[in-house]
XYZ file of C-alpha atoms in Angstrom:
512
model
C -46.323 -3.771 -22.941
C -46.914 -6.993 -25.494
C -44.117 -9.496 -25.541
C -43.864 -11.777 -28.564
C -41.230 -13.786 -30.210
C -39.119 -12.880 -33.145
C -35.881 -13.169 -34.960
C -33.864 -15.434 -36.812
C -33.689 -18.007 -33.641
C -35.836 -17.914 -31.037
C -36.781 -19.529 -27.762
C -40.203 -20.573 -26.552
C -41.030 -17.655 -25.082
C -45.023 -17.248 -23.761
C -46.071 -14.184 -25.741
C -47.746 -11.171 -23.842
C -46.648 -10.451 -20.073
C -48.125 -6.860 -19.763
C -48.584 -4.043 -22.160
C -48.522 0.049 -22.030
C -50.571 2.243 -23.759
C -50.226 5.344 -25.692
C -52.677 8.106 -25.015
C -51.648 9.636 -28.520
C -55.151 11.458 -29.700
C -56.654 10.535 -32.732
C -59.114 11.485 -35.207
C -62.088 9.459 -35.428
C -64.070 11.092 -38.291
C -61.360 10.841 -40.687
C -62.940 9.190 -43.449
C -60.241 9.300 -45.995
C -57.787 6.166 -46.904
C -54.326 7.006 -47.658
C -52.855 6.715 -51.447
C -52.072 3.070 -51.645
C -56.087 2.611 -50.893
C -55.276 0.228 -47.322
C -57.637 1.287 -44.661
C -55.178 3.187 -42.096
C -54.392 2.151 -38.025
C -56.597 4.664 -37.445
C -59.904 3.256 -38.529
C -59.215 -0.327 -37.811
C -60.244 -1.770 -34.465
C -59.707 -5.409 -32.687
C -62.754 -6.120 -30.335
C -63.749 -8.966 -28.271
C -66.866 -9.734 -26.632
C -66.588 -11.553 -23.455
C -69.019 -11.800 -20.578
C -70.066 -14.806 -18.262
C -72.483 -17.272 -19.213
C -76.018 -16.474 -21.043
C -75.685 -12.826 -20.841
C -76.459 -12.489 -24.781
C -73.089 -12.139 -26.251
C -73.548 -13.948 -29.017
C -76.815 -12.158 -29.345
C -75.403 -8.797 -29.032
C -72.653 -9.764 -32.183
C -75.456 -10.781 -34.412
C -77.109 -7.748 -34.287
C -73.865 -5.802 -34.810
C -73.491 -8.388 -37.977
C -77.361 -6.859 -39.129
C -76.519 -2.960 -38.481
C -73.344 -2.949 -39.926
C -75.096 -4.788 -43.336
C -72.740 -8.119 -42.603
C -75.890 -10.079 -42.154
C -79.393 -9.711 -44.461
C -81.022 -11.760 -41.710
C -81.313 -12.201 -37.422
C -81.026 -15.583 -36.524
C -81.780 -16.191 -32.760
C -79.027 -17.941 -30.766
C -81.583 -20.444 -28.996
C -84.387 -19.808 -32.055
C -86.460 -22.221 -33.698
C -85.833 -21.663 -37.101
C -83.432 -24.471 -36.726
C -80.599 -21.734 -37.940
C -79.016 -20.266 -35.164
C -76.691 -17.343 -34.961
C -74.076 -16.760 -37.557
C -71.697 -16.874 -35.143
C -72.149 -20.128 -33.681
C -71.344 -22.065 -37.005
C -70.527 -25.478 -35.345
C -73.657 -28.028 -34.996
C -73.309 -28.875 -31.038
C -73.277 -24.958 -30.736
C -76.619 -24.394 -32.220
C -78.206 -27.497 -30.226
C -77.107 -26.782 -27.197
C -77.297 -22.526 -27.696
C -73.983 -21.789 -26.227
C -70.355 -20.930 -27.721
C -68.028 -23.256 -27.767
C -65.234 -22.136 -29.547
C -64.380 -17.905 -29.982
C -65.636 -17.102 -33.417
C -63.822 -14.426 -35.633
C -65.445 -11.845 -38.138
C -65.311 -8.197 -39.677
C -67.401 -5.836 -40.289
C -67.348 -2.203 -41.508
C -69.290 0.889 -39.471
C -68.928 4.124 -40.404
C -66.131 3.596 -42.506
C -64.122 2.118 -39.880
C -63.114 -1.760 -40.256
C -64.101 -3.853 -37.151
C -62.427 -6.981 -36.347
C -64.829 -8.838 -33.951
C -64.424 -12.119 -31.673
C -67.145 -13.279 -29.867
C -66.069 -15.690 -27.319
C -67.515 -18.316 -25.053
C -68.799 -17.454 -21.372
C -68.433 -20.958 -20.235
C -65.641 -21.726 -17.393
C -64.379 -25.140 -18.862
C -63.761 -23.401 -22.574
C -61.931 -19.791 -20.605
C -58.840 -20.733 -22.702
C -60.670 -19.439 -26.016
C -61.401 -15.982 -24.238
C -57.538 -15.885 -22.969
C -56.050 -16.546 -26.319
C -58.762 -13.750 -27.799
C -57.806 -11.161 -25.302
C -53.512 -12.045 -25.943
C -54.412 -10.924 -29.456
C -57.030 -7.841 -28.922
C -56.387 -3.979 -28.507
C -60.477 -3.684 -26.909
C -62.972 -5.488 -25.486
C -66.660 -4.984 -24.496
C -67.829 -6.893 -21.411
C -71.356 -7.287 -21.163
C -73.329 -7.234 -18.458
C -76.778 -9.587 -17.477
C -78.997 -6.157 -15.707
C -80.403 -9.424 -13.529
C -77.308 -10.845 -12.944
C -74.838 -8.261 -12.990
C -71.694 -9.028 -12.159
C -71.041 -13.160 -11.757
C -68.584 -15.482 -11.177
C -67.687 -15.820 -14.817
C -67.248 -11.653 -14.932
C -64.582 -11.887 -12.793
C -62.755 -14.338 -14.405
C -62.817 -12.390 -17.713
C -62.005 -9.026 -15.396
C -58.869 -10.858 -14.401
C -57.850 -11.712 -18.184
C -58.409 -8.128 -18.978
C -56.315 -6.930 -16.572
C -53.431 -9.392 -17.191
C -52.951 -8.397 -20.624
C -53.981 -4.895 -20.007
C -56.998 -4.540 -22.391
C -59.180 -1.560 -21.949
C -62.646 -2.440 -22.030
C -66.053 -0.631 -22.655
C -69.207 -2.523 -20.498
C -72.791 -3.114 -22.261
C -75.473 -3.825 -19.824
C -77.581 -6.327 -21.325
C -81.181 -7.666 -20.910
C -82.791 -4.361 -19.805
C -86.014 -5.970 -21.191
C -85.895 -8.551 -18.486
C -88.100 -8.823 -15.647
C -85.951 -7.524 -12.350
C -83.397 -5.889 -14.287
C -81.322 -3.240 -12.643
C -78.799 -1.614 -14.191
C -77.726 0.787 -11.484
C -77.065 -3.046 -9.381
C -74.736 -3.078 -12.131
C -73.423 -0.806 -11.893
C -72.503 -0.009 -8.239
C -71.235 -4.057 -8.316
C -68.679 -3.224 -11.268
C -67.464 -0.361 -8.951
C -67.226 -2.760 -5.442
C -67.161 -6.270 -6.601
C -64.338 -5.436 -9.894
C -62.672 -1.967 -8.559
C -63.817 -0.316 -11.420
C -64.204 4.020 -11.967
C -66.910 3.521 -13.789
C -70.363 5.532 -14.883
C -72.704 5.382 -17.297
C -72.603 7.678 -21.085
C -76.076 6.435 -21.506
C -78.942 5.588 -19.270
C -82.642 4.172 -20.619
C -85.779 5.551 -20.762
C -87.988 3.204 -19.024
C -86.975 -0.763 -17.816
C -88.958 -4.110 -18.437
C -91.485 -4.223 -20.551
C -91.793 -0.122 -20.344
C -88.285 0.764 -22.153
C -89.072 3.031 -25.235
C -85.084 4.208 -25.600
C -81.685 4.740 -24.266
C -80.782 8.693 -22.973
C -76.846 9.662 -24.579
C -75.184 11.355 -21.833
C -72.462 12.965 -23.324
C -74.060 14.348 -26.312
C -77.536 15.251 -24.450
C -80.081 13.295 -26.619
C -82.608 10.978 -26.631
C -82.298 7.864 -28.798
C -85.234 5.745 -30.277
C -85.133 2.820 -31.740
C -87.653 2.211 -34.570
C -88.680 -0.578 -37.431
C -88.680 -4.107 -37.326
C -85.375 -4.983 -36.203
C -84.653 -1.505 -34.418
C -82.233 0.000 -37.398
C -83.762 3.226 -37.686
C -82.305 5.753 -35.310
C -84.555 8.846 -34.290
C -82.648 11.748 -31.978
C -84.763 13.652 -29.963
C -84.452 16.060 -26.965
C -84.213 14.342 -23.221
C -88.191 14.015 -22.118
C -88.915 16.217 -19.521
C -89.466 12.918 -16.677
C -85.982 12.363 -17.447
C -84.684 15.426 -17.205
C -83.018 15.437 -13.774
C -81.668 11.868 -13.733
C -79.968 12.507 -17.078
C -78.192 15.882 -15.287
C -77.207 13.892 -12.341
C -75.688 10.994 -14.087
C -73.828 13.440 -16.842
C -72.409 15.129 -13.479
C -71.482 11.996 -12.344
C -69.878 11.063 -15.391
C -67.956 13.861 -15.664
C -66.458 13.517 -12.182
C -65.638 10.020 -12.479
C -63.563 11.123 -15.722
C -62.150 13.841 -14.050
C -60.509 11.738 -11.378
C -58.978 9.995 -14.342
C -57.531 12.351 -16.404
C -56.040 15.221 -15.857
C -57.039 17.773 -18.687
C -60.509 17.730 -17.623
C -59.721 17.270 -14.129
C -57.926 20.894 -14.188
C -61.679 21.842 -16.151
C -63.380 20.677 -12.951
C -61.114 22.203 -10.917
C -61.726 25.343 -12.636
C -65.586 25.054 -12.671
C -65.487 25.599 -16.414
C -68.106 23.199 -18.119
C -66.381 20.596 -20.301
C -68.080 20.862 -24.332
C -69.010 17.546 -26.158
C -65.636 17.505 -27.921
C -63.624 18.026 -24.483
C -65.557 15.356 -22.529
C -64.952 12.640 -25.600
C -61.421 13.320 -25.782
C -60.818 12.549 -21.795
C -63.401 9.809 -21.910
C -61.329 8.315 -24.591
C -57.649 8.909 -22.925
C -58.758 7.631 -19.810
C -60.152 3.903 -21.748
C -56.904 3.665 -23.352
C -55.305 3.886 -20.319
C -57.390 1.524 -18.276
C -58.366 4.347 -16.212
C -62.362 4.185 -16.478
C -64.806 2.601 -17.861
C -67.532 3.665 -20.038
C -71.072 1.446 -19.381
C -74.017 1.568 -21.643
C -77.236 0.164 -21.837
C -79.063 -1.635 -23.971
C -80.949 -4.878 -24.969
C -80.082 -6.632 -28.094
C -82.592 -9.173 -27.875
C -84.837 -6.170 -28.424
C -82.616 -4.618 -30.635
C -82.226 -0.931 -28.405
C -78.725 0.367 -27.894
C -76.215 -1.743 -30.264
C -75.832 1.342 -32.426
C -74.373 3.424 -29.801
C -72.016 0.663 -28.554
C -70.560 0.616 -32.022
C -70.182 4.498 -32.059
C -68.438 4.255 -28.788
C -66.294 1.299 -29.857
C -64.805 3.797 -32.191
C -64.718 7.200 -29.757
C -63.324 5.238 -27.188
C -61.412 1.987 -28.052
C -57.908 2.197 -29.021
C -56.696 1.627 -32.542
C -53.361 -0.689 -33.180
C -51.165 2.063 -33.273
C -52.253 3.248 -29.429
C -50.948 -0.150 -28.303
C -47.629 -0.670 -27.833
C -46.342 -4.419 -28.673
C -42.764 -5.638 -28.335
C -40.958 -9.345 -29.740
C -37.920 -10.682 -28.065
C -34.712 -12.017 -29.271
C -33.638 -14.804 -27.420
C -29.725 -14.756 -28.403
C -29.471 -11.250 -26.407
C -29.217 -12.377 -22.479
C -30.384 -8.845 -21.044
C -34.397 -8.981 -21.165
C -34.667 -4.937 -22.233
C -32.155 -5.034 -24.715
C -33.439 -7.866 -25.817
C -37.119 -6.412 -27.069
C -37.748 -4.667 -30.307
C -40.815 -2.534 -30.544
C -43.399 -3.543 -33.291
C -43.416 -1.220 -35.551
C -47.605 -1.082 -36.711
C -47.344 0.657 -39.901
C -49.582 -0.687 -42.473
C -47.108 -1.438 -45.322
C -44.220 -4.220 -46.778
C -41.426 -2.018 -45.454
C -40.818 -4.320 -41.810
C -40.458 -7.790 -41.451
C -43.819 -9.905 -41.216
C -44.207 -10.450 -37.643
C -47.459 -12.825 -36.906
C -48.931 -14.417 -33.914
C -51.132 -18.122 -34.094
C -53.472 -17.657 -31.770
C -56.331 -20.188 -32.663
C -56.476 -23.311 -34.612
C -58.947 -25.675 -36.242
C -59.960 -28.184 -38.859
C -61.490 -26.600 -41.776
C -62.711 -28.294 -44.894
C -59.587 -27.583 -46.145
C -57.431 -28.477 -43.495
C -55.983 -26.461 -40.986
C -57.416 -23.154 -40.402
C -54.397 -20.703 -38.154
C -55.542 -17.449 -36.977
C -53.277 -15.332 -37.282
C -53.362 -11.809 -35.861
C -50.214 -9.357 -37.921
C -48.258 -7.705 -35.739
C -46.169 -5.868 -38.205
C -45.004 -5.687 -42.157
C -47.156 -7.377 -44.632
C -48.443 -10.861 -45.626
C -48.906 -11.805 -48.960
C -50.123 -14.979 -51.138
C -47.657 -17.556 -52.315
C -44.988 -15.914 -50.086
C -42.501 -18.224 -47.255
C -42.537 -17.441 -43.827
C -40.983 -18.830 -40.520
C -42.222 -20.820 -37.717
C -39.522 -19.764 -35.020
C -40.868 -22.743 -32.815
C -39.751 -25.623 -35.047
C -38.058 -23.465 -37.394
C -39.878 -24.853 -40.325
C -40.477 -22.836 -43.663
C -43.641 -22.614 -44.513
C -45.845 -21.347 -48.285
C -48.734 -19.342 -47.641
C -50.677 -21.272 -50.384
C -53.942 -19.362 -48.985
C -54.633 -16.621 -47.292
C -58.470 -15.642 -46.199
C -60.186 -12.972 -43.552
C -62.906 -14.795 -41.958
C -66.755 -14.313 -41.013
C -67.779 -17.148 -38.995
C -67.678 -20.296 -40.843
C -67.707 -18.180 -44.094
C -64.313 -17.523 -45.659
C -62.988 -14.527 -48.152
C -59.913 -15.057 -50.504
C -57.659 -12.238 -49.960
C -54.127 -11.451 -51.253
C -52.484 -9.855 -48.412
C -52.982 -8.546 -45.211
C -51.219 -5.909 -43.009
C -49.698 -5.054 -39.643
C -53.124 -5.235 -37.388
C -55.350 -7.176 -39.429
C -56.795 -10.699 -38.451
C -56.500 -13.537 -40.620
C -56.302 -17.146 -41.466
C -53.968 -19.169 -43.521
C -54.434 -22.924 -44.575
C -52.357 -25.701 -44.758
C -49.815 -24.817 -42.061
C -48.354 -26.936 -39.541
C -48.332 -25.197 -35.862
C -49.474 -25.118 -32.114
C -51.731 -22.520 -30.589
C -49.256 -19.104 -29.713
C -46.677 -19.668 -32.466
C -45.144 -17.315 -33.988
C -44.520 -16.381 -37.702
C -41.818 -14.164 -39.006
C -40.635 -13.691 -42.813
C -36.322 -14.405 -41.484
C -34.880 -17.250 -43.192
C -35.045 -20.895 -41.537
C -35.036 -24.307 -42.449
C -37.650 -26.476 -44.870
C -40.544 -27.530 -43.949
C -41.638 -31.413 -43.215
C -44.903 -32.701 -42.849
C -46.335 -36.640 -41.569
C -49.828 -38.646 -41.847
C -51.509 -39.951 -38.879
C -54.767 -41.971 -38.454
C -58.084 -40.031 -37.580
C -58.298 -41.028 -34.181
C -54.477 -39.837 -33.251
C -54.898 -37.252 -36.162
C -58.228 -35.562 -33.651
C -56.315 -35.684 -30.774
C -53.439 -34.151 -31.635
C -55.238 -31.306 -33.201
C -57.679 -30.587 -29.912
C -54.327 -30.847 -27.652
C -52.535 -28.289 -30.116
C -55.503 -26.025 -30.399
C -56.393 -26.400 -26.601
C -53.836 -26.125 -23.824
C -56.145 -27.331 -21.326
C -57.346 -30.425 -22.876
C -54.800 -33.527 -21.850
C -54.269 -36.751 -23.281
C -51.961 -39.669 -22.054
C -51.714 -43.286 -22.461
C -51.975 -45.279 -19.325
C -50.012 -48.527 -19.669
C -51.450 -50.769 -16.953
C -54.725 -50.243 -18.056
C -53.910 -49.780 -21.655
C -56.363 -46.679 -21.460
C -56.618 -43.624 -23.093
C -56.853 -40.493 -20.564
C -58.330 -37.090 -21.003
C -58.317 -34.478 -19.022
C -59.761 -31.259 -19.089
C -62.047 -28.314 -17.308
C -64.817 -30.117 -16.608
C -66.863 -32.994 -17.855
C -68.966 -30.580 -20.605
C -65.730 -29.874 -21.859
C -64.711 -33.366 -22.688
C -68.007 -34.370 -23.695
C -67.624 -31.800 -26.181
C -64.646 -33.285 -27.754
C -65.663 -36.846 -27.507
C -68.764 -35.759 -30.193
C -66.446 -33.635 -32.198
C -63.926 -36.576 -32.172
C -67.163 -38.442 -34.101
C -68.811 -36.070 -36.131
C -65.574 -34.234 -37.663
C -63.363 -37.121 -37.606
C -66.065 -39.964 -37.961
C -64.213 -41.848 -34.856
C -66.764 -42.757 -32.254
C -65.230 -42.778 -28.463
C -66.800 -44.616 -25.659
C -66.368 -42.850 -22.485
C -66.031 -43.627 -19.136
C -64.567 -43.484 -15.827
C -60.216 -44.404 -15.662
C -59.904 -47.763 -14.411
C -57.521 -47.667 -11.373
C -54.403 -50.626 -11.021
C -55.031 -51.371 -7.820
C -51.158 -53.363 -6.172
C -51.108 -55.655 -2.685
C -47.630 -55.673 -0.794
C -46.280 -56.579 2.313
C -46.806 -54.263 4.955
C -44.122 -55.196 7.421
C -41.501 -58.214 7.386
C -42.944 -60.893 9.289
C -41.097 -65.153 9.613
């Protein structure tokens, strides 16, 4: 269960305690839209990509970008072409080769429309991967096959779990010297608790990997031209012959323990078809029950494909996620929620969560993610925070840095609107409320405000005594961060340094 806010009044309720999921089935290789020509639930999926530090998320999303035709070009994350990757559009990101803040985009695969958010693996900016997952109906985790599961893993593991996201895991970096995927592996199952196997296993490690083995369709997969984009099938070679058996068995048992159609199958001894083992596979993601691992190396572009078909055989769409709003004039909690209703037309109420902020070239850029009804151009909607009225003078789905004019957007689509004043987890809703005001502030009050609204865990007071400014935040990268942002977006330099402390003498005890 989602919780969000909603109605005509509403307190400041945090939005998403826990969340159920449906295990409604659903067909995947539908590949017609319905009448009104708007994509249905069906083929839409919300994705994140979270792992811990330098395991090649960002990586791994550019070359999803370059299959799916998003991207003519592959721009390394830590390349010298003085470029970077598409996702990491801010300048500090492609000096230093990390992500700082999550970056949103969309892409289409199979006729399926994939909303994608790559987000940072660094502890001190976790906040952008918490406010990603509030939002998301799937993640991938990926995996370092060195470094398997780390610190950083089990932070995002926890997230997960809080807000109930089922998950598919990549293991990345198979290229690597030491990798060791089967580490992997067996730490996901004792380190994170995880019933989890592989669906595909590769053909060789290091320097000697030709391909990736799919385990549930019984195939070989090679990778071939420049960048990797042609796919050749072929049978399993005959060195690989028994490990592939063992780990399909394997796989089968670990989603037989998890759901129960196939487990009677087992039980029976009958032998599951493709079709059968897909279908439980699938039920038991959606229900947080197992976990799907593949392999792969993007850097070496081997095994992205697959993760994309899986995304869609095995991630749940918005209408297998249930997500409820509260009303905060009705004192008993359950009859207080109303179920969001994820139809993909302008019969409900627009429902709409803020989940990310920041300074465009236009001002204000507020992701929003729909949660039900429609959003259209030029149309008012509600801030039940502040209870402000607000235009939607613009309305844009994002790719990166790069924005695309739309004219409305439906229940489970991400988007962005400008101009609109609003904190980080607001919510919008199209019931009536009072006009909107606005003020003007000087840059260097005008910076801070935004970073505080757009980032819960970065602090700012005014010490008196000192007559200092004080941040705080998760560590001293973090703040560095901001104090070059502060001058190259704002054109306010900031000298840093240590808080001065006021130190006070007084009389210990009364003396004549």
């Amino acid at each position: 269960m989602r919780v969000l806010k909603t109605g005509l009044s509403l307190a400041k309720i945090p939005l998403l305690s826990t969340r159920s999921v449906t295990s409604k089935k659903v067909l995947i290789n539908s590949c017609r839209t319905c009448s009104s020509g708007i994509v249905p639930n069906e083929r839409i999926r919300n994705i994140g990509i979270s792992a811990h530090i330098d395991s090649g998320k960002t990586t791994l999303t550019e070359r999803i970008l370059y299959y799916t035709g998003r991207i003519a070009q592959i721009h390394e994350v830590k390349g010298k072409d003085g470029v970077g990757a598409t996702m990491d559009s801010m300048e500090l990101e492609r000096q230093r080769g990390i992500t700082i803040q999550s970056a949103a985009t969309y892409t289409m695969w199979k006729n399926h429309n994939i909303n994608i958010i790559d987000t940072p693996g660094h502890v001190d900016f976790t906040i952008e991967v918490e406010r990603a997952l509030r939002v998301l109906d799937g993640a991938v985790l990926v995996l370092c096959a060195v470094g398997g599961v780390q610190c950083q893993t089990m932070t995002v593991n926890r997230q997960m779990k809080r807000y109930n996201v089922p998950f598919l895991t990549f293991i990345n970096k198979l290229d690597r010297m030491g990798s060791n995927p089967n580490r992997a592996l067996q730490q996901m199952r004792t380190k994170l608790n995880h019933n989890a196997a592989f669906v595909s296993i590769p053909m060789g490690l290091e320097s000697k990997m030709r391909g990736i083995i799919d385990l549930v369709e019984e195939r070989s997969l090679y990778f071939e031209g420049t960048f990797g984009q042609n796919l050749r099938y072929d049978e399993i070679p005959a060195d690989f012959r028994a490990e592939a058996a063992d780990r399909r068995q394997e796989l089968v048992e670990c989603v037989a323990n998890a759901d129960e159609a196939l487990g009677e199958m087992f039980l029976e001894e009958k032998v599951p078809t493709i079709a059968d083992l897909k279908a439980a596979i699938r039920r038991a993601t959606v229900q947080r029950l197992f976990t799907p691992v593949l392999v792969g190396t993007a850097l070496k572009n081997k095994g992205v494909q697959p993760l994309l078909d899986a995304a869609l055989d095995y991630l749940p769409n918005p209408t297998e996620v249930k997500n409820y709003a509260i009303l905060n004039k009705v004192e008993d909690k359950e009859s207080s929620k109303i179920l969001m209703d994820p139809t993909r037309d302008a019969t409900n109420p627009f429902v709409g969560l803020a989940f990310k902020l920041e300074a465009g070239r236009f001002g204000q850029l507020t992701y929003v993610r729909v949660y039900q009804g429609c959003l259209k151009k030029g149309e008012y909607i509600y801030n039940t925070r502040t209870s402000k009225k607000v235009r939607i003078q613009r309305l844009v789905r994002l790719h990166a840095d790069q924005m695309e004019d739309v004219e409305e957007v439906y229940s489970g689509d991400i988007c962005a609107l400008f101009g609109v004043d609003c904190a980080s987890g607001d919510t919008f809703t199209s019931k009536t409320n009072s006009d909107l005001s606005m003020n003007d502030q000087d840059k260097f009050s005008k910076g801070i405000n935004r970073f505080t609204k757009e980032d819960p865990t970065f602090r700012v007071h005014f010490d008196t005594e000192s007559r200092e400014t004080i941040i705080s935040g998760m560590g001293e990268l973090h703040l560095e961060i901001y104090s070059q942002r502060m001058e190259r977006e704002y054109n306010c330099p900031c000298e840093m340094g240590k808080p001065k402390v006021a130190f006070r003498e007084t009389i210990t005890s009364p003396v004549p």
